[in-house]
PDB file of C-alpha atoms in Angstrom:
ATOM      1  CA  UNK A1275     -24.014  -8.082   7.320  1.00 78.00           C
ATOM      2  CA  UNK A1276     -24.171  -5.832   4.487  1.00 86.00           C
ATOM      3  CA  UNK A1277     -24.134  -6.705   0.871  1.00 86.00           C
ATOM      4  CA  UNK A1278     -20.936  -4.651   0.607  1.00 84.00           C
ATOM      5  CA  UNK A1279     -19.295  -6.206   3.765  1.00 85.00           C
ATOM      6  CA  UNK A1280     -20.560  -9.660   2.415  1.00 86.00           C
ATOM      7  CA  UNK A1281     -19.150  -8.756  -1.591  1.00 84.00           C
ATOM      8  CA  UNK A1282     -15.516  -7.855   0.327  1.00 81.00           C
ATOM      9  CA  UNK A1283     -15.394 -10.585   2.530  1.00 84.00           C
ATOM     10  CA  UNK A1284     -16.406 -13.550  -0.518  1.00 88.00           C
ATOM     11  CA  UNK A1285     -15.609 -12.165  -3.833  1.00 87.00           C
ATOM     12  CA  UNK A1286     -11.679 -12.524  -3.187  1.00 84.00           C
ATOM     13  CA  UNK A1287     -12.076 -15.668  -1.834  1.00 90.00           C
ATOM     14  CA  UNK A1288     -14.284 -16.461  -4.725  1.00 92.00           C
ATOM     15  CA  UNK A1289     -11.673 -14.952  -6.972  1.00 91.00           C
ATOM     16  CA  UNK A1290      -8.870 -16.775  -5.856  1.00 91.00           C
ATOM     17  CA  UNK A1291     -10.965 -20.109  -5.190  1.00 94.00           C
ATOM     18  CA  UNK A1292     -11.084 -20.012  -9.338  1.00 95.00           C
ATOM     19  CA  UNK A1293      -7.667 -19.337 -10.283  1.00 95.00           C
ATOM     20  CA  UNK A1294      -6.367 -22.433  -7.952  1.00 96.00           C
ATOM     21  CA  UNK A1295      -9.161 -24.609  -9.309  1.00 96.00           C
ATOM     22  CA  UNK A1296      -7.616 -23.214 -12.735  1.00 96.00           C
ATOM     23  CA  UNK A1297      -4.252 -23.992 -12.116  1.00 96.00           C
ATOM     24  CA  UNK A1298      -4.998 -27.783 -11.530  1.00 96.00           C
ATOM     25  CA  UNK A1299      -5.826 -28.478 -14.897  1.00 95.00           C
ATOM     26  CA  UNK A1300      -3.748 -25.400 -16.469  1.00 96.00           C
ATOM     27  CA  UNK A1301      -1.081 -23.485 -14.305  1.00 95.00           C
ATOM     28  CA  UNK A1302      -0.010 -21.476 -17.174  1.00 96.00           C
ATOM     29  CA  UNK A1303      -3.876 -19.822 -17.656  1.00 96.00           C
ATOM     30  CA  UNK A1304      -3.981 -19.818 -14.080  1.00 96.00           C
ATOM     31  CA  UNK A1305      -0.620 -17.795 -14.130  1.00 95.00           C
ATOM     32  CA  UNK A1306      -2.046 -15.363 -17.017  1.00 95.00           C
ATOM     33  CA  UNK A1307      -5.398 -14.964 -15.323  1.00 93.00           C
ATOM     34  CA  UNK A1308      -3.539 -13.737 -11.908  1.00 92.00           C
ATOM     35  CA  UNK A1309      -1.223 -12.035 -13.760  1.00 90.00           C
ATOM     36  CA  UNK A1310      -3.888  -9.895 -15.359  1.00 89.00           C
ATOM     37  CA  UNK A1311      -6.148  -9.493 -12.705  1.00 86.00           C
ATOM     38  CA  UNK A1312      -3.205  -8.261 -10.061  1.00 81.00           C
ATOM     39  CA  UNK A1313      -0.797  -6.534 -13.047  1.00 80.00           C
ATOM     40  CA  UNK A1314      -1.865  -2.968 -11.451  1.00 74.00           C
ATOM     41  CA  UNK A1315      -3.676  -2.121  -8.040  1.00 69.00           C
ATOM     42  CA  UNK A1316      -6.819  -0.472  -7.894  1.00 69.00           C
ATOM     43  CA  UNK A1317      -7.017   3.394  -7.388  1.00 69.00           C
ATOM     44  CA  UNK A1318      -7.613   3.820  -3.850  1.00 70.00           C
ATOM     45  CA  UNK A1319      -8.760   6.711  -2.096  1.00 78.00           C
ATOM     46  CA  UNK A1320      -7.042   8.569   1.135  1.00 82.00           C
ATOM     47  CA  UNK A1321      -9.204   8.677   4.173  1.00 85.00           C
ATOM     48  CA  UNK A1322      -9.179  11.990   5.689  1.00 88.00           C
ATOM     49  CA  UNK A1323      -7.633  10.410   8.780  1.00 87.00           C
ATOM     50  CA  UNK A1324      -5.258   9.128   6.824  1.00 87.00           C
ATOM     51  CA  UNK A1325      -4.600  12.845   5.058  1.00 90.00           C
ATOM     52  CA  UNK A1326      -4.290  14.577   8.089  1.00 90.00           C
ATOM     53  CA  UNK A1327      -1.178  12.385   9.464  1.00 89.00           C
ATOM     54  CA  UNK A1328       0.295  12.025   5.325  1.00 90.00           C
ATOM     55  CA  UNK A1329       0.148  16.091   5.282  1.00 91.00           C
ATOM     56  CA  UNK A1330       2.802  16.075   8.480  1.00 90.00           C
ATOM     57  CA  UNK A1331       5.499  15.504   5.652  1.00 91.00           C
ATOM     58  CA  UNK A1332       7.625  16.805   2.890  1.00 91.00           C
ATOM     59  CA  UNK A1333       5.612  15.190  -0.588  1.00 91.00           C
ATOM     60  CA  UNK A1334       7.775  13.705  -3.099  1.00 92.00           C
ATOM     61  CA  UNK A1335       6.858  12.992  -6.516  1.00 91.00           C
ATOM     62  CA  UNK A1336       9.187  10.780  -8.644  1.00 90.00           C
ATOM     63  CA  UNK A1337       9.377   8.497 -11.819  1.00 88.00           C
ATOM     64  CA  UNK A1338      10.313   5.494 -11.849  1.00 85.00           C
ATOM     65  CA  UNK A1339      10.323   4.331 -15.496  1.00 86.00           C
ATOM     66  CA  UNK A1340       6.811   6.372 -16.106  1.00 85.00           C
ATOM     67  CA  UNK A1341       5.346   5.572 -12.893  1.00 81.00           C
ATOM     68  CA  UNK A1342       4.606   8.041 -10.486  1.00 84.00           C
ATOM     69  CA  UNK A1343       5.859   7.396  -7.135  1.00 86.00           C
ATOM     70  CA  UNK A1344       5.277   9.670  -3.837  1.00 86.00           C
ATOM     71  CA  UNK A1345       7.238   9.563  -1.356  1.00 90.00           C
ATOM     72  CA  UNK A1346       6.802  11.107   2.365  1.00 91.00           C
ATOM     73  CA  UNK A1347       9.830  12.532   4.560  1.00 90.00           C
ATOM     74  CA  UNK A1348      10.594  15.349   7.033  1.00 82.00           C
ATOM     75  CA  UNK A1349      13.753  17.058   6.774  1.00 67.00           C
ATOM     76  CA  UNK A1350      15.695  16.180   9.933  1.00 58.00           C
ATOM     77  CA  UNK A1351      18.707  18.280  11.365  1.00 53.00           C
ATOM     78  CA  UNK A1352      20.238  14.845  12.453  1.00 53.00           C
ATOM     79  CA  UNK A1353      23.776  14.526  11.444  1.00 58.00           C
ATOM     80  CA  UNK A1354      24.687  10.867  10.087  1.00 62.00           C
ATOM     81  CA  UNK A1355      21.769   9.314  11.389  1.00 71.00           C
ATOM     82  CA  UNK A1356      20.928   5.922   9.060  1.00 85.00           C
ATOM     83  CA  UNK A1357      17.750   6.146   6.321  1.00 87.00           C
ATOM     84  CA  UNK A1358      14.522   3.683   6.919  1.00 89.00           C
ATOM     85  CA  UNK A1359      12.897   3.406   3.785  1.00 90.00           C
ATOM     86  CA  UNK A1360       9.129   2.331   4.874  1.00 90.00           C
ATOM     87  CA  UNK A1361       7.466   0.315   1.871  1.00 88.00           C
ATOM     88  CA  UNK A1362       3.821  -1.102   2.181  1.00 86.00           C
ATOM     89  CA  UNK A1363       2.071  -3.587   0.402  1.00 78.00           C
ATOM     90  CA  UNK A1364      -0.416  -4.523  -2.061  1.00 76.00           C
ATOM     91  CA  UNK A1365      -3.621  -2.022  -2.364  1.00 75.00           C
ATOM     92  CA  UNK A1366      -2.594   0.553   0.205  1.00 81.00           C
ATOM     93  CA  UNK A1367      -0.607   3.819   1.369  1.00 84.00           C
ATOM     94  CA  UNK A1368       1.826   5.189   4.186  1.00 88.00           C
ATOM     95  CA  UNK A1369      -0.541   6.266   6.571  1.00 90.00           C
ATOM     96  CA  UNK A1370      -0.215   2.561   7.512  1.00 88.00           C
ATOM     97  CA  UNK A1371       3.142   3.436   9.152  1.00 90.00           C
ATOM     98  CA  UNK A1372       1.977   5.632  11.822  1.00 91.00           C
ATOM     99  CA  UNK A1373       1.875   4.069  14.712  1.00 91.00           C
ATOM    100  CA  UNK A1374       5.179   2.897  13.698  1.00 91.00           C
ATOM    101  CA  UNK A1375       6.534   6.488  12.773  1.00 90.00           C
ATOM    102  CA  UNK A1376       5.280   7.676  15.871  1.00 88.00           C
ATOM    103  CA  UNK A1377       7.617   4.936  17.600  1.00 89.00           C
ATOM    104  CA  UNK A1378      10.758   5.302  15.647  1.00 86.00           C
ATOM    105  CA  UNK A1379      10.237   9.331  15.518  1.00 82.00           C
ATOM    106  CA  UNK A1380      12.616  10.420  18.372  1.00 81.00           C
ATOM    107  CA  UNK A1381      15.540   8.013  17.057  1.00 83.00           C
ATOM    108  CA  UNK A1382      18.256   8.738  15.106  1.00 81.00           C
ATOM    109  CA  UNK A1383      16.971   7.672  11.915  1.00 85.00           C
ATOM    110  CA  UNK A1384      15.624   9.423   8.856  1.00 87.00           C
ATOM    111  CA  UNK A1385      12.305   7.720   8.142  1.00 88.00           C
ATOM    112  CA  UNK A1386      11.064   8.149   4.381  1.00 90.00           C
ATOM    113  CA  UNK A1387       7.771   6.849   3.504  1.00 91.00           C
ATOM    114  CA  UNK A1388       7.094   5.368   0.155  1.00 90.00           C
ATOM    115  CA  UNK A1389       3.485   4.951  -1.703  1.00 83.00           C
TER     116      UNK A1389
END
C-alpha cells in the first residue's frame, strides 16, 4: 500500500480518534476543534471523467450570501413536470449523480444539480 493510500486511509481516523478522545474530558474544545477543522471543505479538483459528463449541462453560478454556488441543469421542453434538486455531500461534486441522472433522465422531472 502506498504512503498516500496508507495517509488517506489513517489520518481521518487518526483525526477523528483525537477529537472523541477530546471530547471526554472537554466536549466544548472538542466541539471548537471540529468546528474548525470541518468549517470549510477542501478545494477539490474535477476529474476529467467527471468534466466530460458536468459539461452535458447548462452552468449556473449564484451567491448565496458571498458564496459561490454552481449549479448544473438542462433546459427541458417538459411542460409542468416537478423539479429534483440533487445535493451531495461533504468534500465532493455532481458528477456523483450520474448514474442516477442517467436513470431519472427520460422522466418527467427537471433534474438540477447543485455543487
Amino acid at each position: 500500500m502506498s504512503k498516500r493510500r496508507i495517509r488517506a486511509k489513517y489520518v481521518p481516523k487518526m483525526i477523528g480518534f483525537g477529537i472523541n478522545t477530546l471530547g471526554l474530558f472537554s466536549p466544548l474544545m472538542a466541539a471548537r476543534a471540529a468546528l474548525h477543522l470541518f468549517r470549510s471543505p477542501r478545494s477539490g479538483r474535477i476529474k476529467p471523467h467527471q468534466r466530460s459528463f458536468l459539461n452535458l449541462f447548462n452552468r449556473k453560478i449564484l451567491d448565496s450570501n458571498g458564496l459561490d454556488v454552481a449549479t448544473y441543469s438542462k433546459t427541458t421542453s417538459t411542460k409542468g413536470g416537478s423539479k429534483v434538486l440533487l445535493c451531495h455531500g461533504w468534500e465532493s461534486n455532481s458528477s456523483r449523480w450520474k448514474k442516477l441522472y442517467q436513470t431519472l433522465q427520460d422522466t418527467n422531472l427537471q433534474i438540477i444539480m447543485m455543487d
